[in-house]
Amino acid sequence: MIITGKISKSSELEDCFLLELSPRRYRRQLRRSDFRARVTQHTVIVKESIERMNDWLTGNEFQVIQENWGVTINQIDKILVRLTKLVKSPEIDLDDDKEEGKVEDDSDYDSEDEWRSEAESLSEPAIELARSAIPIIKLSRLFFKKLLRVSRNGNFQMESSFTEMSSTQLDRLACSINYIRNSNDDLYEILDEAETNDDRDTITDLGKTLSDLIHLFDSTILLLIVYVIPSMITLPQHPHPLTFQSNHPLKTWLLTWNNMFLSATKKCEQAGLVFQLSD
């Protein structure tokens, strides 16, 4: 309380001092104050940039590129919420990982009745088509959640802080979640406008978006298997590094996940054909 009072009093004295100056000296003093403020601001920016650069130079490469993944995963969550509301399927469990809490719903719908009446205007084939895309978005979210859990595990270690990836490959891996988030959003828009946008070729757009997603995940998985997994330190119970790497739990998980994802995209394509025939 005393400190606050002193600061306030000091500020008042400074204002009085400035008012007593001549107009020219007053403007000069203001410019100096503004200059000091800009210098302080730039100093903070430079300091943060240096700290960030130091993190990139000394931190684990695989962990550093995941710095903002959590935010994007939340955005994929929201796409999933919107799509699930579109097909009005309350029985579908959005929360794959119970310990991570419920998905926050901040969609544009004001009430359950509002989105439900909108969903009821869709035909059954359109609803089934939208419902077939839910596993695709859930698997997209699960993919990046899994990678985050692996890198944040207390036992996670790599032989070196850096992989042999080029800067282009590293950037591609870092941004893969953004590309996939965008494709998931495109997928939702295609399904949402399936019966309302006459200018859209739903099946063509759907096929292109699914193909883009498959390509994005294929390239991401390839980078992980070729560069990241081989750099992971083998566990004591696996004395043969080469054998361990070829059967690494993450690699096995990725291959299993990929089979599930391809199956989900195939089912979505089939639902698209049913929708097309019903049109």
XYZ file of C-alpha atoms in Angstrom:
279
model
C 0.000 0.000 0.000
C 2.842 2.397 0.909
C 4.760 1.463 -2.248
C 1.693 2.050 -4.431
C 1.156 5.438 -2.842
C 4.771 6.444 -3.469
C 4.585 5.388 -7.114
C 1.360 7.356 -7.604
C 2.859 10.424 -5.930
C 5.993 10.159 -8.037
C 3.889 10.042 -11.191
C 1.978 13.165 -10.115
C 5.234 15.036 -9.468
C 6.528 14.067 -12.908
C 3.313 15.382 -14.539
C 3.679 18.674 -12.652
C 7.289 18.918 -13.751
C 6.340 18.462 -17.402
C 3.603 21.090 -17.185
C 6.090 23.653 -15.843
C 8.343 23.200 -18.885
C 8.161 25.463 -21.923
C 6.192 24.006 -24.893
C 9.421 23.175 -26.772
C 11.084 21.533 -23.783
C 7.791 19.761 -22.993
C 7.674 18.190 -26.481
C 11.355 17.267 -26.242
C 10.773 15.585 -22.881
C 7.813 13.664 -24.271
C 9.915 12.456 -27.229
C 12.606 11.271 -24.814
C 10.007 9.440 -22.731
C 8.557 7.850 -25.871
C 12.047 6.873 -27.030
C 12.794 5.237 -23.683
C 9.523 3.317 -23.880
C 10.377 2.060 -27.380
C 13.876 1.070 -26.298
C 12.417 -0.860 -23.357
C 9.904 -2.583 -25.616
C 12.539 -3.593 -28.174
C 14.834 -4.771 -25.398
C 12.120 -7.124 -24.152
C 11.520 -8.417 -27.692
C 15.226 -9.012 -28.276
C 15.552 -10.760 -24.912
C 12.634 -13.082 -25.721
C 14.093 -13.776 -29.173
C 17.471 -14.679 -27.662
C 15.825 -16.981 -25.135
C 13.787 -18.624 -27.877
C 16.869 -19.068 -30.043
C 18.706 -20.591 -27.092
C 15.861 -23.072 -26.621
C 16.108 -24.057 -30.277
C 19.883 -24.447 -30.067
C 20.066 -26.354 -26.781
C 16.680 -28.051 -26.489
C 15.599 -31.357 -27.919
C 14.590 -30.813 -31.522
C 11.585 -33.135 -31.412
C 10.242 -31.441 -28.282
C 10.907 -27.899 -29.472
C 8.859 -28.262 -32.674
C 5.855 -29.339 -30.580
C 5.830 -26.091 -28.610
C 2.457 -24.886 -29.936
C 0.848 -28.208 -30.783
C -1.414 -28.122 -27.728
C -3.224 -25.036 -29.032
C -3.815 -26.618 -32.437
C -5.052 -29.852 -30.856
C -7.693 -27.774 -29.060
C -8.724 -26.332 -32.422
C -9.154 -29.844 -33.819
C -11.275 -30.594 -30.728
C -13.587 -27.735 -31.663
C -13.968 -28.995 -35.244
C -14.951 -32.351 -33.795
C -17.533 -30.726 -31.529
C -19.093 -28.878 -34.476
C -19.220 -31.993 -36.631
C -20.734 -34.082 -33.842
C -23.429 -31.474 -33.312
C -24.139 -31.536 -37.032
C -24.990 -35.231 -36.923
C -26.646 -34.908 -33.460
C -24.975 -37.983 -31.991
C -24.796 -37.467 -28.209
C -23.801 -41.106 -27.756
C -20.435 -40.465 -29.386
C -17.712 -39.978 -26.793
C -15.577 -37.017 -27.762
C -13.114 -37.544 -24.945
C -10.714 -40.320 -25.909
C -8.442 -39.477 -22.983
C -10.489 -39.187 -19.823
C -7.679 -37.666 -17.828
C -7.451 -34.707 -20.163
C -10.934 -33.417 -19.347
C -13.949 -32.563 -21.429
C -13.846 -30.722 -24.722
C -14.800 -27.113 -24.304
C -17.672 -26.156 -26.551
C -17.452 -22.562 -27.748
C -19.137 -23.053 -31.095
C -21.439 -20.502 -32.666
C -24.577 -22.383 -31.623
C -26.471 -20.694 -28.808
C -28.482 -23.714 -27.731
C -28.945 -27.411 -28.324
C -32.289 -26.780 -30.021
C -30.694 -24.425 -32.515
C -28.103 -26.857 -33.815
C -30.521 -29.777 -33.588
C -33.100 -28.086 -35.807
C -30.343 -27.360 -38.315
C -29.162 -30.963 -38.284
C -32.726 -32.228 -38.809
C -32.843 -30.413 -42.147
C -30.165 -32.785 -43.497
C -31.114 -35.940 -45.321
C -30.218 -39.285 -43.817
C -27.438 -39.940 -46.407
C -25.947 -36.498 -45.622
C -26.043 -37.240 -41.901
C -24.415 -40.642 -42.461
C -21.738 -39.018 -44.607
C -20.979 -36.478 -41.867
C -21.015 -39.206 -39.227
C -18.469 -41.244 -41.226
C -15.981 -38.370 -40.955
C -15.989 -38.297 -37.153
C -13.410 -41.127 -36.803
C -11.103 -39.272 -39.216
C -11.022 -36.160 -37.052
C -10.774 -38.178 -33.832
C -7.808 -40.108 -35.244
C -6.184 -36.846 -36.373
C -6.429 -35.530 -32.837
C -5.208 -38.810 -31.344
C -2.129 -38.826 -33.607
C -0.729 -35.592 -32.236
C -1.815 -36.266 -28.666
C 0.185 -39.480 -28.804
C 3.322 -37.698 -30.044
C 2.981 -35.098 -27.293
C 2.639 -37.790 -24.638
C 5.734 -39.570 -25.938
C 7.940 -36.474 -25.930
C 6.693 -35.281 -22.529
C 7.223 -38.611 -20.848
C 9.775 -38.319 -18.050
C 11.773 -41.234 -19.495
C 11.925 -39.769 -23.010
C 15.480 -39.380 -24.285
C 17.218 -39.127 -27.620
C 20.820 -39.882 -28.509
C 21.242 -36.305 -29.693
C 19.259 -33.101 -29.343
C 19.251 -32.888 -33.127
C 18.109 -35.307 -35.799
C 19.478 -35.548 -39.336
C 16.465 -33.806 -40.790
C 17.057 -30.864 -43.084
C 15.547 -27.512 -42.151
C 12.806 -28.093 -44.750
C 11.941 -31.489 -43.298
C 12.001 -30.134 -39.762
C 9.674 -27.301 -40.720
C 7.365 -29.764 -42.473
C 7.140 -31.901 -39.331
C 6.622 -28.875 -37.092
C 3.835 -27.487 -39.294
C 2.191 -30.820 -40.105
C -0.391 -30.323 -37.364
C -1.447 -26.967 -38.863
C -1.855 -28.439 -42.353
C -3.896 -31.327 -40.954
C -6.002 -28.985 -38.810
C -6.800 -26.973 -41.947
C -7.746 -30.122 -43.885
C -10.010 -31.212 -41.017
C -11.683 -27.820 -41.148
C -12.105 -28.163 -44.929
C -13.661 -31.585 -44.361
C -16.194 -30.127 -41.931
C -17.157 -27.340 -44.348
C -17.679 -29.837 -47.184
C -20.022 -31.906 -45.023
C -21.800 -28.881 -43.580
C -22.538 -27.539 -47.084
C -23.263 -30.905 -48.695
C -26.932 -30.042 -49.306
C -26.888 -26.249 -49.121
C -24.151 -25.156 -51.535
C -25.120 -25.862 -55.147
C -21.773 -24.544 -56.403
C -19.810 -27.193 -54.507
C -19.024 -30.617 -55.963
C -19.238 -32.460 -52.648
C -17.811 -35.800 -53.783
C -14.904 -34.277 -55.726
C -14.008 -31.945 -52.857
C -14.367 -34.771 -50.363
C -12.038 -37.041 -52.353
C -9.407 -34.306 -52.662
C -9.501 -33.454 -48.955
C -9.234 -37.109 -47.904
C -6.345 -37.587 -50.332
C -4.604 -34.516 -48.895
C -4.993 -35.873 -45.369
C -3.579 -39.269 -46.319
C -0.593 -37.631 -48.004
C 0.048 -35.320 -45.035
C -0.002 -38.162 -42.531
C 2.112 -40.417 -44.770
C 4.864 -37.819 -45.039
C 4.714 -37.080 -41.293
C 4.913 -40.767 -40.343
C 7.821 -41.244 -42.747
C 9.796 -38.452 -41.081
C 9.116 -39.929 -37.665
C 10.169 -43.450 -38.650
C 13.257 -42.428 -40.619
C 14.625 -39.634 -38.400
C 13.006 -39.466 -34.965
C 12.519 -43.067 -33.833
C 16.070 -44.196 -34.716
C 17.408 -41.386 -32.500
C 15.466 -42.498 -29.450
C 17.642 -44.077 -26.786
C 16.958 -47.781 -26.375
C 15.602 -48.986 -23.066
C 17.677 -51.270 -20.797
C 15.409 -54.224 -21.485
C 16.200 -53.973 -25.197
C 19.958 -54.678 -25.480
C 19.975 -54.772 -29.275
C 19.377 -51.265 -30.622
C 18.665 -52.248 -34.239
C 16.202 -54.912 -33.192
C 14.550 -52.494 -30.781
C 14.239 -49.736 -33.358
C 12.635 -52.031 -35.905
C 10.045 -53.018 -33.264
C 9.885 -49.723 -31.415
C 6.521 -49.294 -29.619
C 5.960 -45.908 -31.280
C 6.630 -47.346 -34.736
C 4.227 -50.212 -34.058
C 1.636 -47.737 -32.816
C 2.057 -45.533 -35.910
C 1.567 -48.461 -38.281
C -1.533 -49.614 -36.395
C -2.867 -46.059 -36.321
C -2.253 -45.692 -40.070
C -4.284 -48.820 -40.845
C -7.155 -47.452 -38.767
C -6.945 -44.084 -40.505
C -6.962 -45.590 -44.000
C -9.958 -47.706 -43.034
C -11.780 -44.599 -41.761
C -11.106 -42.658 -44.979
C -12.312 -45.618 -47.055
C -15.588 -45.744 -45.129
C -16.022 -42.012 -45.595
C -15.508 -42.389 -49.348
C -18.116 -45.167 -49.437
C -20.570 -42.962 -47.530
C -19.873 -40.279 -50.109
C -20.886 -42.621 -52.925
C -24.139 -43.469 -51.126
C -24.805 -39.756 -50.684
C -24.108 -39.118 -54.375
C -26.528 -41.851 -55.504
C -29.252 -40.454 -53.243
C -28.891 -36.937 -54.598
